Amino acid sequence: MITIEATVPCHAAPSWAVWERKLIKVMEQSVYSFLEKYTREDGTLIWGTELETRDGADDFYESFYNWPLLYLLGGGDHLLSLGIRQWEAVTKQLSDMDMLHREYEKGYDWFHQGESCLYFYFLCMADPTNSKMIDRARRFAGFYLNEDPDAPNYDPDLKLIRAPHNGSLGPRWGLMDGDPVYSWSSVMRHYGLPYEDVPGITSYDDLKDHELARRMGQALYDRMGRGDVATNLLATSLVTNAYLITGDDKYRKWVLEYVDAWRERAQRNGGLLPDNVGLSGEVGEYNKGKWYGGNYGWTWPHGFYNIGQAAIVAASNAYLLSQDSDYLDLARTQIDQVLEQGAVRDVRHLEMSLDHHWTGILESLDEKKGTFVVPYRYGDNGWFDYQPMSLMFPTAVWNLSMASSDWECIERIRQASRYDWNLVISFRTKEDSGHEQPWLRFLAGENPSYPELILSASYAQVCRRLESIRQDNEDLMKVSIHHWQNLNPVVTEALIQLTLGAPQIMYNGGLLMCRVRYFDLDRHRPGLPEDVAALVEKLEDKRTVLRLVNLSPLRSHDVVIQPGAFGEHRFNSVRYTVGTNECPRPIGNNSATEVQTEQVTTVVGDDTLHVHLPPAREIVLDLETERYVNQPSNELPWNR
C-alpha cells in the first residue's frame, strides 16, 4: 500500500471541516435520545397494534436504516453495535407479528422491500466479516435463485420473477390477503384509480361503495396479482449484495441474466420498460396486451418515480458486476423519454401526486411558480401527472457514467427550471435527498459556499428532530407505523455528497455508489478517523480531487482511501502539495509564516492509498482514477 504524508499546516481550520465533524458528533449521540423514547429494553419499537395487511415491515426497518451508514462515514463505534442490535430486534418483532419467514419478508412488492433492505445492505458493508450477516445474505439471495423449496420465485427459463409480491415464501399471489377489496382511502386518494375501465367506477370516490370497491379489488387481483413487474428489478441489489460479501459468481450471473431479460423487453417496447409480464413471458398478458398498468408500474401509483429508480438500480448493479457501461442505457432511456414530454408550467395549477417530494424546488421558485415539469405516469389517455423533474435520476446516471452527454442532460434541465440551483433550502424528505442542484453547482465550481451551507442546514434538521422527540407526547401504542422514521435524527445526504463524492442512494433499494470510501487504519474499521474531515471538490471521468484535514492539533491519524464503494476503481497516481518549510522560525516567534510548497506526483496503481495526517495538517489529493476496472467486494482493505 502506497503511503503519503500530509505536510501542509492547517492552523486555520476550514469552516466546512469544523461543521462536518460537529454534525457527525451530534448525530452519533442523537441516537440515544431516539432509543430512550421509542424502544423497549430489548430494542423493539414501542407499538401496540398488529399489522393487518402485507404492508408495514419496511417502516420498522426505516427507523434505523442509516445508523450503520453513519458508522461507515466515520461515526462512533457504538453505531455498528446498535445497528446490529436494532436490526435483530426489529426482525424478531416482525417475525412475532408473522410478517417475516426465515427473517425475511414473506411476500411483498419491491418498492417497499427495497426500503427494508437498505438497512441490511449497510450492515453488510459495515462489517463484512460478520458470519450471521454472511449467512443471511446467502439465504436472502437464495430466495431468488430458487435455492429454498419454500420460495420458487424465479422462472429460470423465461427469466422472470413470478409475482409482483414475492419473498421468503415464494410468489404471494394477489395484492392483499382475504377477499380482494380495494376500498377508499384518504392516503391513496391523490394517486387516483388504478384502472379507469372497471364498469361503474368513474372516480376515486366511487370506491366508498363496497360493491364497487370489491369490483376494483378483483380487477387488481386479475391484472396485477401475478407475473413479473419492472419494479422487481430492485431485487438485483439483494443478489448483488450477496456477491459483494461472498464473491460467489452465481450471484453475478443471476443479476446479469435478469437485467438482460428486462433490457430485451424494453428494446421491444421502443426503449421504455414495460411494467407487466405474464407467466408465459408475454408483456401485457393479464392487462389486455398493454405494456403499462402493472403493479407499481407506469400508471399507478407513482409511475416514473419508481420505474426510474428500478431502472437505475438494475443498471448500476449490472454495470458494477460486468464493467459494461452499455447497461446504463436502460436508465437513460426512461429518463430521456419522460424528458421529451416536458414543459414549463405553473405548479399551482398542477395536481401532483408526489408534491411533498418537491419542497426544495417549490421554495426556490419565484412568485410566478413556473418551472420545468415532466409526466410521471402513463395510462389509456397518454402521459399525465406532471411534476418537477427529480434531479436524483439524471444525477445518479451521471455519477455512474461521468459522460459529458449525461452532464449536458442535467444542464438542459437546469436551464429550463427557472430557479436558482445555488440555493440551499433546509429540509429533509423521507429519502433524505433533494439537494442535488446546489451540490452539482458546487462541483461545477459555481457554488463555493455549498459545503458550509448544507452542513449547517443538516445540523438544523437534527436539532429540529431532537426537539420533536422531546416534545412528542403521542400514545406510542397507537401511533402510525410511520411515526418513528419521521423522527430519526440521523441525516446523511450532506455527508455522502461531501465526503464520498456521491448523490444519495436510490432510496427504494439502491446500493451505495460513490467515488471514494475511507478506513481508519489505526482502529481497523470503516469510516473517517476521529478529527478528520474530507471534502470531494471535483469529479471527472478520470479525476478525483479530495481534500483531507486533521483538525486535531494533538493526534496523528492514518486514513486509507479506497476508490469506489466496493474497490471497483483504481488510483493510477496522485498529485499533491508538499510543504517545504515546516518550522522556519525560531522557537518563541509566533508570527504567521508563509508556507512554501511544491507539487509532487506519486504512482499508486492500486485500489487503496494510505495517507498519514500529522496533527493540524491538511492535504489536497488530485487522484488519477480509473473507474470500474476491479471486481467489487465488501472485503476490508487489510483483509484482501
XYZ file of C-alpha atoms in Angstrom:
640
model
C 0.000 0.000 0.000
C 1.463 3.355 -1.067
C 1.816 5.836 1.811
C 1.991 9.613 1.532
C 2.127 12.203 4.292
C 0.310 15.498 4.718
C 2.878 18.224 5.378
C 0.977 21.481 4.863
C -0.024 23.099 8.205
C -3.715 23.729 8.847
C -3.682 26.328 11.598
C -6.936 27.976 10.472
C -9.400 25.129 10.270
C -11.817 25.423 7.314
C -15.350 26.056 8.493
C -16.725 23.173 6.416
C -14.355 20.784 8.210
C -15.470 22.008 11.647
C -19.139 21.703 10.610
C -18.584 18.215 9.236
C -17.110 16.797 12.419
C -19.686 18.648 14.545
C -22.522 17.151 12.519
C -21.098 13.640 12.855
C -20.626 14.129 16.586
C -24.134 15.352 17.308
C -25.755 12.650 15.181
C -23.821 9.799 16.732
C -25.061 10.963 20.142
C -28.611 11.732 18.979
C -29.458 8.050 18.543
C -29.591 7.601 22.318
C -32.449 10.116 22.594
C -34.337 8.195 19.926
C -33.768 4.815 21.575
C -34.754 6.069 25.017
C -38.049 7.463 23.739
C -39.164 4.867 21.211
C -37.731 1.450 22.082
C -38.136 -1.098 24.829
C -35.270 -2.601 26.773
C -34.880 -5.368 24.172
C -34.694 -2.842 21.310
C -38.163 -3.458 19.883
C -40.186 -0.420 18.898
C -42.914 0.605 21.329
C -46.085 -0.103 19.426
C -49.263 -1.898 20.275
C -51.045 -2.570 17.001
C -50.797 -5.707 14.904
C -50.197 -5.328 11.186
C -53.327 -6.413 9.366
C -52.030 -6.098 5.792
C -48.909 -7.114 3.900
C -47.630 -3.566 4.273
C -45.534 -2.214 7.115
C -42.317 -4.150 7.619
C -40.310 -1.535 5.730
C -41.413 1.213 8.106
C -39.921 -0.588 11.104
C -36.525 -1.005 9.437
C -36.524 2.526 8.010
C -36.487 3.968 11.513
C -32.837 2.891 11.920
C -31.632 2.217 8.369
C -28.902 4.870 8.167
C -27.272 4.291 11.546
C -24.730 1.829 10.119
C -24.298 4.251 7.204
C -23.237 6.958 9.657
C -20.761 4.438 11.079
C -19.423 3.855 7.553
C -18.927 7.595 7.191
C -16.951 7.896 10.430
C -19.499 7.897 13.246
C -18.792 6.229 16.602
C -18.163 2.517 17.118
C -21.460 2.206 19.004
C -23.394 2.839 15.776
C -22.374 -0.573 14.456
C -23.248 -2.486 17.611
C -26.509 -0.570 17.998
C -27.242 -1.004 14.306
C -26.915 -4.774 14.595
C -28.909 -4.833 17.843
C -31.775 -2.837 16.378
C -31.893 -4.867 13.169
C -32.091 -8.061 15.224
C -34.776 -6.566 17.481
C -36.930 -5.320 14.599
C -36.546 -8.633 12.778
C -37.719 -10.538 15.846
C -40.581 -8.099 16.384
C -41.779 -8.522 12.804
C -41.318 -12.287 12.960
C -43.526 -12.387 16.048
C -46.148 -10.450 14.045
C -45.938 -13.100 11.308
C -44.613 -10.597 8.763
C -41.372 -12.500 8.155
C -40.329 -16.079 7.422
C -36.716 -17.077 7.982
C -36.020 -13.436 8.911
C -37.225 -12.090 5.573
C -40.457 -10.639 4.122
C -42.961 -13.387 3.385
C -44.033 -11.660 0.207
C -44.489 -8.026 -0.753
C -43.674 -5.593 -3.579
C -40.084 -4.497 -4.161
C -40.895 -0.804 -3.905
C -41.216 -1.456 -0.160
C -38.856 -4.410 0.151
C -36.140 -2.188 -1.274
C -36.675 0.284 1.544
C -36.463 -2.532 4.103
C -33.235 -3.902 2.647
C -31.202 -0.677 2.798
C -30.557 -1.308 6.488
C -29.283 -4.822 5.759
C -27.027 -3.686 2.909
C -25.341 -1.082 5.118
C -24.755 -3.639 7.881
C -23.097 -5.956 5.355
C -20.812 -3.119 4.246
C -20.062 -2.046 7.804
C -18.880 -5.488 8.938
C -18.378 -7.882 6.002
C -16.794 -10.448 8.353
C -19.987 -10.915 10.409
C -20.802 -14.598 9.902
C -24.505 -14.140 10.700
C -24.853 -11.414 8.094
C -22.982 -13.503 5.531
C -25.344 -16.421 6.138
C -28.330 -14.104 5.832
C -27.012 -12.557 2.622
C -26.776 -16.038 1.087
C -30.179 -17.106 2.395
C -31.982 -13.946 1.272
C -30.467 -14.042 -2.212
C -31.255 -17.750 -2.360
C -34.964 -16.943 -2.268
C -34.498 -15.568 -5.801
C -32.168 -18.294 -7.065
C -34.736 -20.982 -6.145
C -32.377 -22.418 -3.511
C -35.170 -22.622 -0.942
C -38.020 -25.024 -1.787
C -40.445 -22.707 0.025
C -39.570 -19.816 -2.308
C -39.844 -20.699 -6.019
C -39.807 -17.032 -7.005
C -37.834 -17.275 -10.247
C -38.587 -18.864 -13.605
C -35.089 -19.604 -14.986
C -36.397 -20.483 -18.451
C -38.380 -17.290 -19.031
C -36.092 -15.269 -16.736
C -38.854 -13.673 -14.726
C -39.912 -13.303 -11.106
C -43.301 -14.942 -10.962
C -45.320 -12.402 -8.960
C -45.311 -8.693 -8.031
C -45.471 -9.733 -4.356
C -42.675 -12.166 -3.581
C -40.297 -13.120 -0.812
C -39.290 -15.920 1.532
C -42.454 -17.913 0.831
C -42.237 -17.517 -2.918
C -44.909 -15.875 -5.099
C -47.618 -14.327 -2.959
C -50.497 -14.133 -5.389
C -52.705 -11.076 -5.471
C -52.054 -7.816 -3.655
C -53.880 -8.491 -0.399
C -54.947 -11.364 1.791
C -58.591 -12.381 2.019
C -61.266 -11.059 -0.314
C -59.796 -8.665 -2.897
C -61.412 -5.350 -1.979
C -59.802 -2.013 -2.825
C -61.567 0.433 -0.534
C -61.480 4.227 -0.445
C -58.540 5.693 1.482
C -57.578 9.295 2.145
C -53.911 8.285 1.899
C -54.287 6.774 -1.571
C -56.848 9.200 -2.934
C -54.330 11.538 -4.595
C -52.938 8.638 -6.641
C -56.301 8.138 -8.311
C -57.782 4.969 -9.762
C -55.539 2.037 -10.636
C -57.788 1.359 -13.653
C -60.301 3.614 -15.366
C -62.117 0.927 -17.353
C -63.740 -1.003 -14.494
C -67.533 -0.894 -15.035
C -69.391 1.532 -12.772
C -66.263 3.258 -11.417
C -65.562 6.690 -12.872
C -63.977 8.493 -9.915
C -61.914 7.556 -6.898
C -64.757 8.445 -4.535
C -66.847 5.679 -6.114
C -64.712 3.281 -4.056
C -66.666 4.300 -0.962
C -69.282 1.890 -2.273
C -68.332 -1.583 -1.022
C -69.549 -3.396 -4.113
C -67.555 -1.106 -6.389
C -64.538 -1.448 -4.111
C -64.849 -5.216 -4.404
C -65.068 -4.888 -8.198
C -61.866 -2.819 -8.298
C -60.162 -5.238 -5.916
C -60.987 -8.123 -8.247
C -59.555 -6.186 -11.183
C -56.343 -5.640 -9.219
C -56.159 -9.338 -8.410
C -56.739 -10.377 -12.013
C -54.436 -7.855 -13.679
C -51.733 -7.179 -11.063
C -51.669 -10.294 -8.918
C -49.254 -12.483 -10.892
C -46.406 -12.247 -13.344
C -43.303 -10.091 -13.333
C -43.182 -6.316 -12.951
C -40.425 -3.821 -13.671
C -40.171 -2.814 -10.009
C -38.880 -6.342 -9.286
C -35.588 -5.157 -10.818
C -34.870 -3.728 -7.354
C -34.284 -7.343 -6.230
C -30.968 -7.217 -8.094
C -29.498 -5.303 -5.137
C -30.268 -8.173 -2.758
C -28.434 -10.608 -5.030
C -25.606 -8.148 -5.768
C -25.151 -7.709 -2.021
C -24.656 -11.472 -1.709
C -21.951 -11.317 -4.372
C -20.196 -8.414 -2.652
C -19.981 -10.214 0.684
C -19.197 -13.734 -0.644
C -17.626 -13.335 -4.097
C -19.700 -16.267 -5.360
C -20.081 -15.857 -9.114
C -23.553 -17.415 -9.242
C -24.972 -14.183 -7.866
C -23.280 -12.075 -10.533
C -24.607 -14.370 -13.267
C -28.170 -14.167 -11.941
C -28.155 -10.360 -11.821
C -26.881 -10.033 -15.381
C -29.303 -12.679 -16.662
C -32.311 -10.997 -15.066
C -31.356 -7.465 -16.138
C -30.655 -8.660 -19.676
C -34.155 -10.131 -19.870
C -35.678 -6.777 -18.976
C -33.373 -4.955 -21.395
C -34.709 -7.115 -24.205
C -38.308 -6.368 -23.183
C -37.559 -2.650 -23.132
C -35.917 -2.768 -26.552
C -39.006 -4.450 -27.998
C -41.095 -1.645 -26.451
C -39.227 1.239 -28.030
C -36.860 1.579 -25.077
C -39.444 2.074 -22.349
C -39.627 -0.637 -19.732
C -42.959 -2.451 -19.914
C -44.299 -2.763 -16.396
C -46.064 -6.148 -16.550
C -45.174 -9.560 -17.935
C -47.357 -12.665 -17.711
C -46.238 -16.075 -16.547
C -45.930 -17.128 -20.185
C -43.391 -14.346 -20.731
C -45.846 -12.198 -22.718
C -45.978 -8.467 -21.986
C -49.500 -7.364 -21.047
C -50.762 -10.952 -20.755
C -53.248 -10.114 -17.975
C -53.774 -6.473 -18.928
C -55.378 -6.581 -22.371
C -51.993 -6.561 -24.072
C -50.981 -3.196 -22.613
C -47.324 -2.619 -21.708
C -48.469 -0.340 -18.870
C -50.815 -0.925 -15.937
C -48.811 -3.330 -13.773
C -48.261 -3.131 -10.029
C -46.066 -0.143 -9.166
C -45.890 0.496 -12.881
C -46.264 3.446 -15.214
C -49.947 4.064 -14.424
C -50.286 3.590 -10.674
C -49.387 4.713 -8.124
C -46.054 6.503 -8.782
C -45.063 5.794 -12.383
C -41.681 7.204 -13.358
C -40.745 7.765 -9.723
C -40.425 4.024 -9.046
C -39.765 2.839 -12.621
C -36.843 5.270 -12.835
C -35.397 4.001 -9.580
C -35.770 0.368 -10.656
C -34.042 1.069 -13.970
C -31.172 2.954 -12.343
C -30.653 0.383 -9.587
C -30.659 -2.500 -12.064
C -28.328 -0.675 -14.459
C -25.899 0.311 -11.703
C -25.750 -3.209 -10.281
C -25.192 -4.734 -13.721
C -22.528 -2.128 -14.560
C -20.794 -2.740 -11.244
C -20.674 -6.503 -11.810
C -19.896 -6.525 -15.535
C -17.946 -3.283 -16.124
C -20.121 -2.868 -19.231
C -21.362 0.735 -19.416
C -23.997 -0.169 -22.028
C -26.231 -1.208 -19.145
C -26.663 2.469 -18.261
C -28.742 2.952 -21.420
C -31.565 1.108 -19.663
C -31.774 4.004 -17.190
C -31.050 6.774 -19.692
C -33.889 5.756 -21.988
C -36.519 6.005 -19.247
C -35.272 9.490 -18.339
C -34.980 10.681 -21.952
C -38.468 9.598 -22.946
C -40.012 11.358 -19.961
C -37.964 14.498 -20.635
C -39.253 14.593 -24.208
C -42.733 15.233 -22.807
C -41.551 18.038 -20.516
C -42.844 21.607 -20.481
C -42.736 24.744 -18.348
C -45.926 25.065 -16.289
C -47.211 26.848 -13.211
C -47.063 24.286 -10.393
C -50.007 25.963 -8.665
C -52.261 24.601 -11.400
C -50.990 21.032 -11.268
C -52.393 18.127 -9.275
C -49.123 16.490 -8.302
C -49.383 13.081 -6.654
C -45.917 13.471 -5.072
C -45.992 17.163 -4.211
C -44.383 16.514 -0.809
C -41.197 15.438 -2.617
C -40.550 18.851 -4.151
C -40.033 21.015 -1.046
C -36.697 22.409 -2.171
C -37.862 23.157 -5.698
C -41.152 24.758 -4.671
C -39.466 27.003 -2.108
C -36.857 28.076 -4.679
C -39.397 29.309 -7.249
C -40.280 32.968 -7.576
C -43.832 34.261 -7.284
C -44.686 33.133 -10.832
C -44.219 29.470 -9.773
C -43.394 28.349 -13.311
C -40.834 25.587 -13.752
C -39.946 22.626 -15.925
C -42.186 19.620 -15.276
C -42.488 16.151 -16.781
C -45.214 13.499 -16.718
C -44.648 10.779 -14.146
C -47.415 8.438 -15.301
C -48.847 6.908 -18.451
C -52.338 5.475 -18.935
C -55.001 4.873 -21.525
C -55.163 8.597 -22.275
C -51.417 9.063 -22.558
C -48.976 10.883 -20.280
C -50.281 12.598 -17.138
C -49.370 13.675 -13.569
C -46.886 16.448 -14.455
C -44.405 17.254 -11.684
C -40.919 18.778 -11.389
C -38.164 16.593 -12.786
C -36.397 15.000 -9.834
C -32.661 15.536 -10.179
C -31.925 12.279 -8.355
C -32.444 10.373 -11.625
C -30.065 12.141 -14.054
C -27.586 12.799 -11.231
C -27.413 9.092 -10.415
C -26.731 8.223 -14.055
C -24.041 10.896 -14.378
C -22.471 9.699 -11.133
C -22.081 6.282 -12.730
C -21.078 7.291 -16.233
C -19.234 10.619 -15.894
C -20.234 11.066 -19.535
C -20.402 14.587 -20.949
C -23.772 13.753 -22.526
C -25.226 12.948 -19.101
C -23.893 16.228 -17.682
C -25.409 18.059 -20.657
C -28.761 16.438 -19.842
C -28.543 17.914 -16.333
C -27.618 21.313 -17.773
C -30.642 21.301 -20.090
C -32.891 20.657 -17.111
C -31.202 23.463 -15.162
C -31.682 25.986 -17.949
C -35.357 25.090 -18.229
C -36.022 25.077 -14.481
C -36.264 28.852 -13.931
C -34.922 28.868 -10.376
C -31.509 29.315 -8.788
C -29.774 25.966 -8.352
C -27.274 27.504 -5.925
C -29.912 27.942 -3.218
C -29.679 25.659 -0.179
C -33.056 25.118 1.465
C -33.136 23.395 4.854
C -35.452 20.378 4.650
C -35.350 16.595 4.907
C -37.527 14.319 2.817
C -38.193 10.700 3.679
C -35.495 9.754 1.162
C -33.014 12.211 2.754
C -32.405 13.710 -0.690
C -33.351 16.751 -2.740
C -30.176 18.871 -2.600
C -28.678 17.590 -5.826
C -28.968 21.002 -7.538
C -26.707 23.078 -5.243
C -24.254 20.159 -4.889
C -23.893 19.881 -8.664
C -23.246 23.617 -8.906
C -20.555 23.244 -6.245
C -18.876 20.555 -8.340
C -19.160 22.875 -11.327
C -17.163 25.472 -9.376
C -20.023 27.979 -9.091
C -21.323 27.416 -5.548
C -18.262 27.559 -3.252
C -20.237 28.076 -0.034
C -22.306 24.926 -0.505
C -20.365 22.693 1.960
C -20.869 25.070 4.885
C -24.486 25.777 3.957
C -25.609 22.171 3.545
C -23.804 21.040 6.686
C -25.367 23.800 8.770
C -28.773 23.041 7.214
C -28.335 19.363 8.107
C -27.352 20.311 11.643
C -30.548 22.370 11.898
C -32.599 19.357 10.789
C -31.016 17.205 13.503
C -31.788 19.856 16.102
C -35.408 20.061 14.941
C -35.859 16.314 15.134
C -34.356 16.114 18.599
C -36.712 18.866 19.730
C -39.630 16.989 18.175
C -38.587 13.876 20.091
C -38.522 15.835 23.347
C -41.962 17.297 22.676
C -43.550 14.089 21.418
C -46.434 13.230 23.747
C -48.225 10.789 21.431
C -49.512 7.474 22.746
C -46.832 5.246 21.243
C -49.100 2.221 21.455
C -51.425 3.860 18.910
C -49.190 5.889 16.574
C -48.845 5.348 12.830
C -46.156 2.951 11.654
C -44.502 5.981 10.017
C -44.149 7.776 13.334
C -40.588 6.785 14.247
C -38.996 7.146 10.816
C -40.234 10.741 10.703
C -38.223 11.385 13.877
C -34.996 9.514 13.104
C -32.369 12.188 13.907
C -29.679 10.831 11.560
C -29.451 12.714 8.233
C -26.661 11.698 5.882
C -27.258 13.302 2.466
C -24.700 16.077 3.014
C -22.029 13.690 4.286
C -22.498 11.336 1.330
C -22.131 14.201 -1.115
C -19.202 15.949 0.514
C -17.093 13.079 1.859
C -17.858 10.285 -0.629
C -18.427 12.387 -3.740
C -21.799 10.819 -4.490
C -25.517 11.554 -4.589
C -27.856 9.972 -2.085
C -28.631 6.307 -2.674
C -31.739 5.270 -4.581
C -33.968 5.009 -1.528
C -36.131 2.146 -2.743
C -33.307 -0.353 -2.772
C -30.135 1.040 -4.297
C -26.611 0.217 -3.168
C -24.169 2.976 -2.248
C -22.370 4.047 -5.440
C -19.637 6.517 -4.543
C -16.240 7.721 -5.780
C -14.247 7.131 -2.581
C -14.534 5.487 0.817
C -12.412 5.771 3.958
C -10.997 3.382 6.532
C -9.349 4.146 9.859
C -6.055 2.251 9.750
C -5.320 2.646 13.454
C -8.679 1.297 14.591
C -9.089 -1.184 11.711
C -12.627 -0.111 10.895
C -14.505 1.677 8.097
C -15.043 5.423 8.145
C -13.040 8.587 8.592
C -10.827 8.644 11.682
C -11.824 10.930 14.527
C -10.924 14.596 13.934
C -10.508 14.034 10.179
C -12.770 15.826 7.698
C -12.985 15.133 3.972
C -14.299 17.106 1.011
C -14.543 15.850 -2.566
C -14.045 19.060 -4.540
C -14.174 17.803 -8.125
C -15.364 14.734 -10.000
C -14.381 13.867 -13.539
C -14.228 10.654 -15.519
C -10.590 10.004 -14.642
C -10.023 12.531 -11.895
C -10.986 12.894 -8.237
C -9.928 15.948 -6.219
C -10.124 15.328 -2.489
C -9.171 17.493 0.500
C -8.377 15.904 3.886
C -7.975 17.897 7.095
C -6.811 16.699 10.505
C -8.491 19.076 12.938
C -6.635 17.728 15.953
C -3.506 19.669 16.999
C -2.599 16.750 19.296
C -3.001 13.475 17.436
C -1.918 11.972 14.149
C -4.325 9.891 12.106
C -3.909 7.345 9.362
C -6.623 7.010 6.744
C -6.888 4.507 3.926
C -8.727 5.819 0.885
C -10.487 3.309 -1.352
C -11.586 4.216 -4.881
C -15.236 3.239 -5.128
C -17.694 1.907 -2.572
C -16.507 -1.645 -3.231
C -12.972 -1.092 -4.531
C -14.238 -1.223 -8.105
C -11.996 1.669 -9.198
C -8.215 2.132 -9.161
C -5.954 5.054 -8.319
C -3.270 5.287 -11.002
C -1.403 8.228 -9.489
C -1.797 11.090 -7.053
C -0.593 14.676 -7.318
C -0.400 16.645 -4.083
C 1.281 19.591 -2.385
C 4.247 19.156 -0.065
C 5.229 21.805 2.477
C 8.955 22.531 2.347
C 9.373 24.868 5.341
C 7.559 23.154 8.213
C 9.057 25.270 11.065
C 11.304 28.020 9.690
C 11.046 30.497 12.592
C 12.832 30.281 15.955
C 11.017 28.925 18.952
C 9.106 31.761 20.641
C 8.422 33.602 17.399
C 4.678 33.022 16.928
C 4.026 35.293 13.960
C 2.413 33.821 10.856
C 4.668 32.127 8.345
C 4.086 31.871 4.632
C 4.230 28.186 3.812
C 6.473 27.251 0.936
C 5.214 24.314 -1.122
C 5.893 22.247 -4.186
C 3.852 19.790 -6.242
C 4.712 16.089 -6.133
C 3.289 13.180 -8.153
C 3.367 9.607 -6.864
C 2.450 6.482 -8.808
C -0.180 4.418 -6.966
C -1.565 1.727 -9.288
C -3.740 0.224 -6.552
C -7.227 0.171 -5.065
C -6.019 1.732 -1.810
C -3.948 4.741 -0.771
C -2.646 5.322 2.765
C -2.463 8.943 3.931
C -0.672 9.825 7.165
C -2.078 13.006 8.728
C 0.113 14.523 11.468
C -1.551 16.949 13.918
C -3.115 20.036 12.308
C -2.200 19.117 8.744
C -4.161 19.090 5.531
C -3.630 17.719 2.047
C -5.293 18.084 -1.331
C -5.127 14.925 -3.424
C -5.548 15.133 -7.190
C -6.173 11.465 -7.938
C -5.982 9.983 -11.408
C -8.804 7.470 -11.170
C -9.524 4.533 -13.471
C -13.132 3.592 -12.898
C -14.787 0.152 -12.989
C -11.653 -1.899 -13.530
C -11.777 -4.193 -10.451
C -14.277 -6.813 -9.380
C -16.221 -5.222 -6.493
C -16.179 -6.574 -2.962
C -17.188 -5.628 0.570
C -13.878 -7.012 1.817
C -11.921 -4.671 4.083
C -8.625 -3.363 2.637
C -6.378 -5.126 5.159
C -8.090 -8.478 4.533
C -7.504 -8.516 0.782
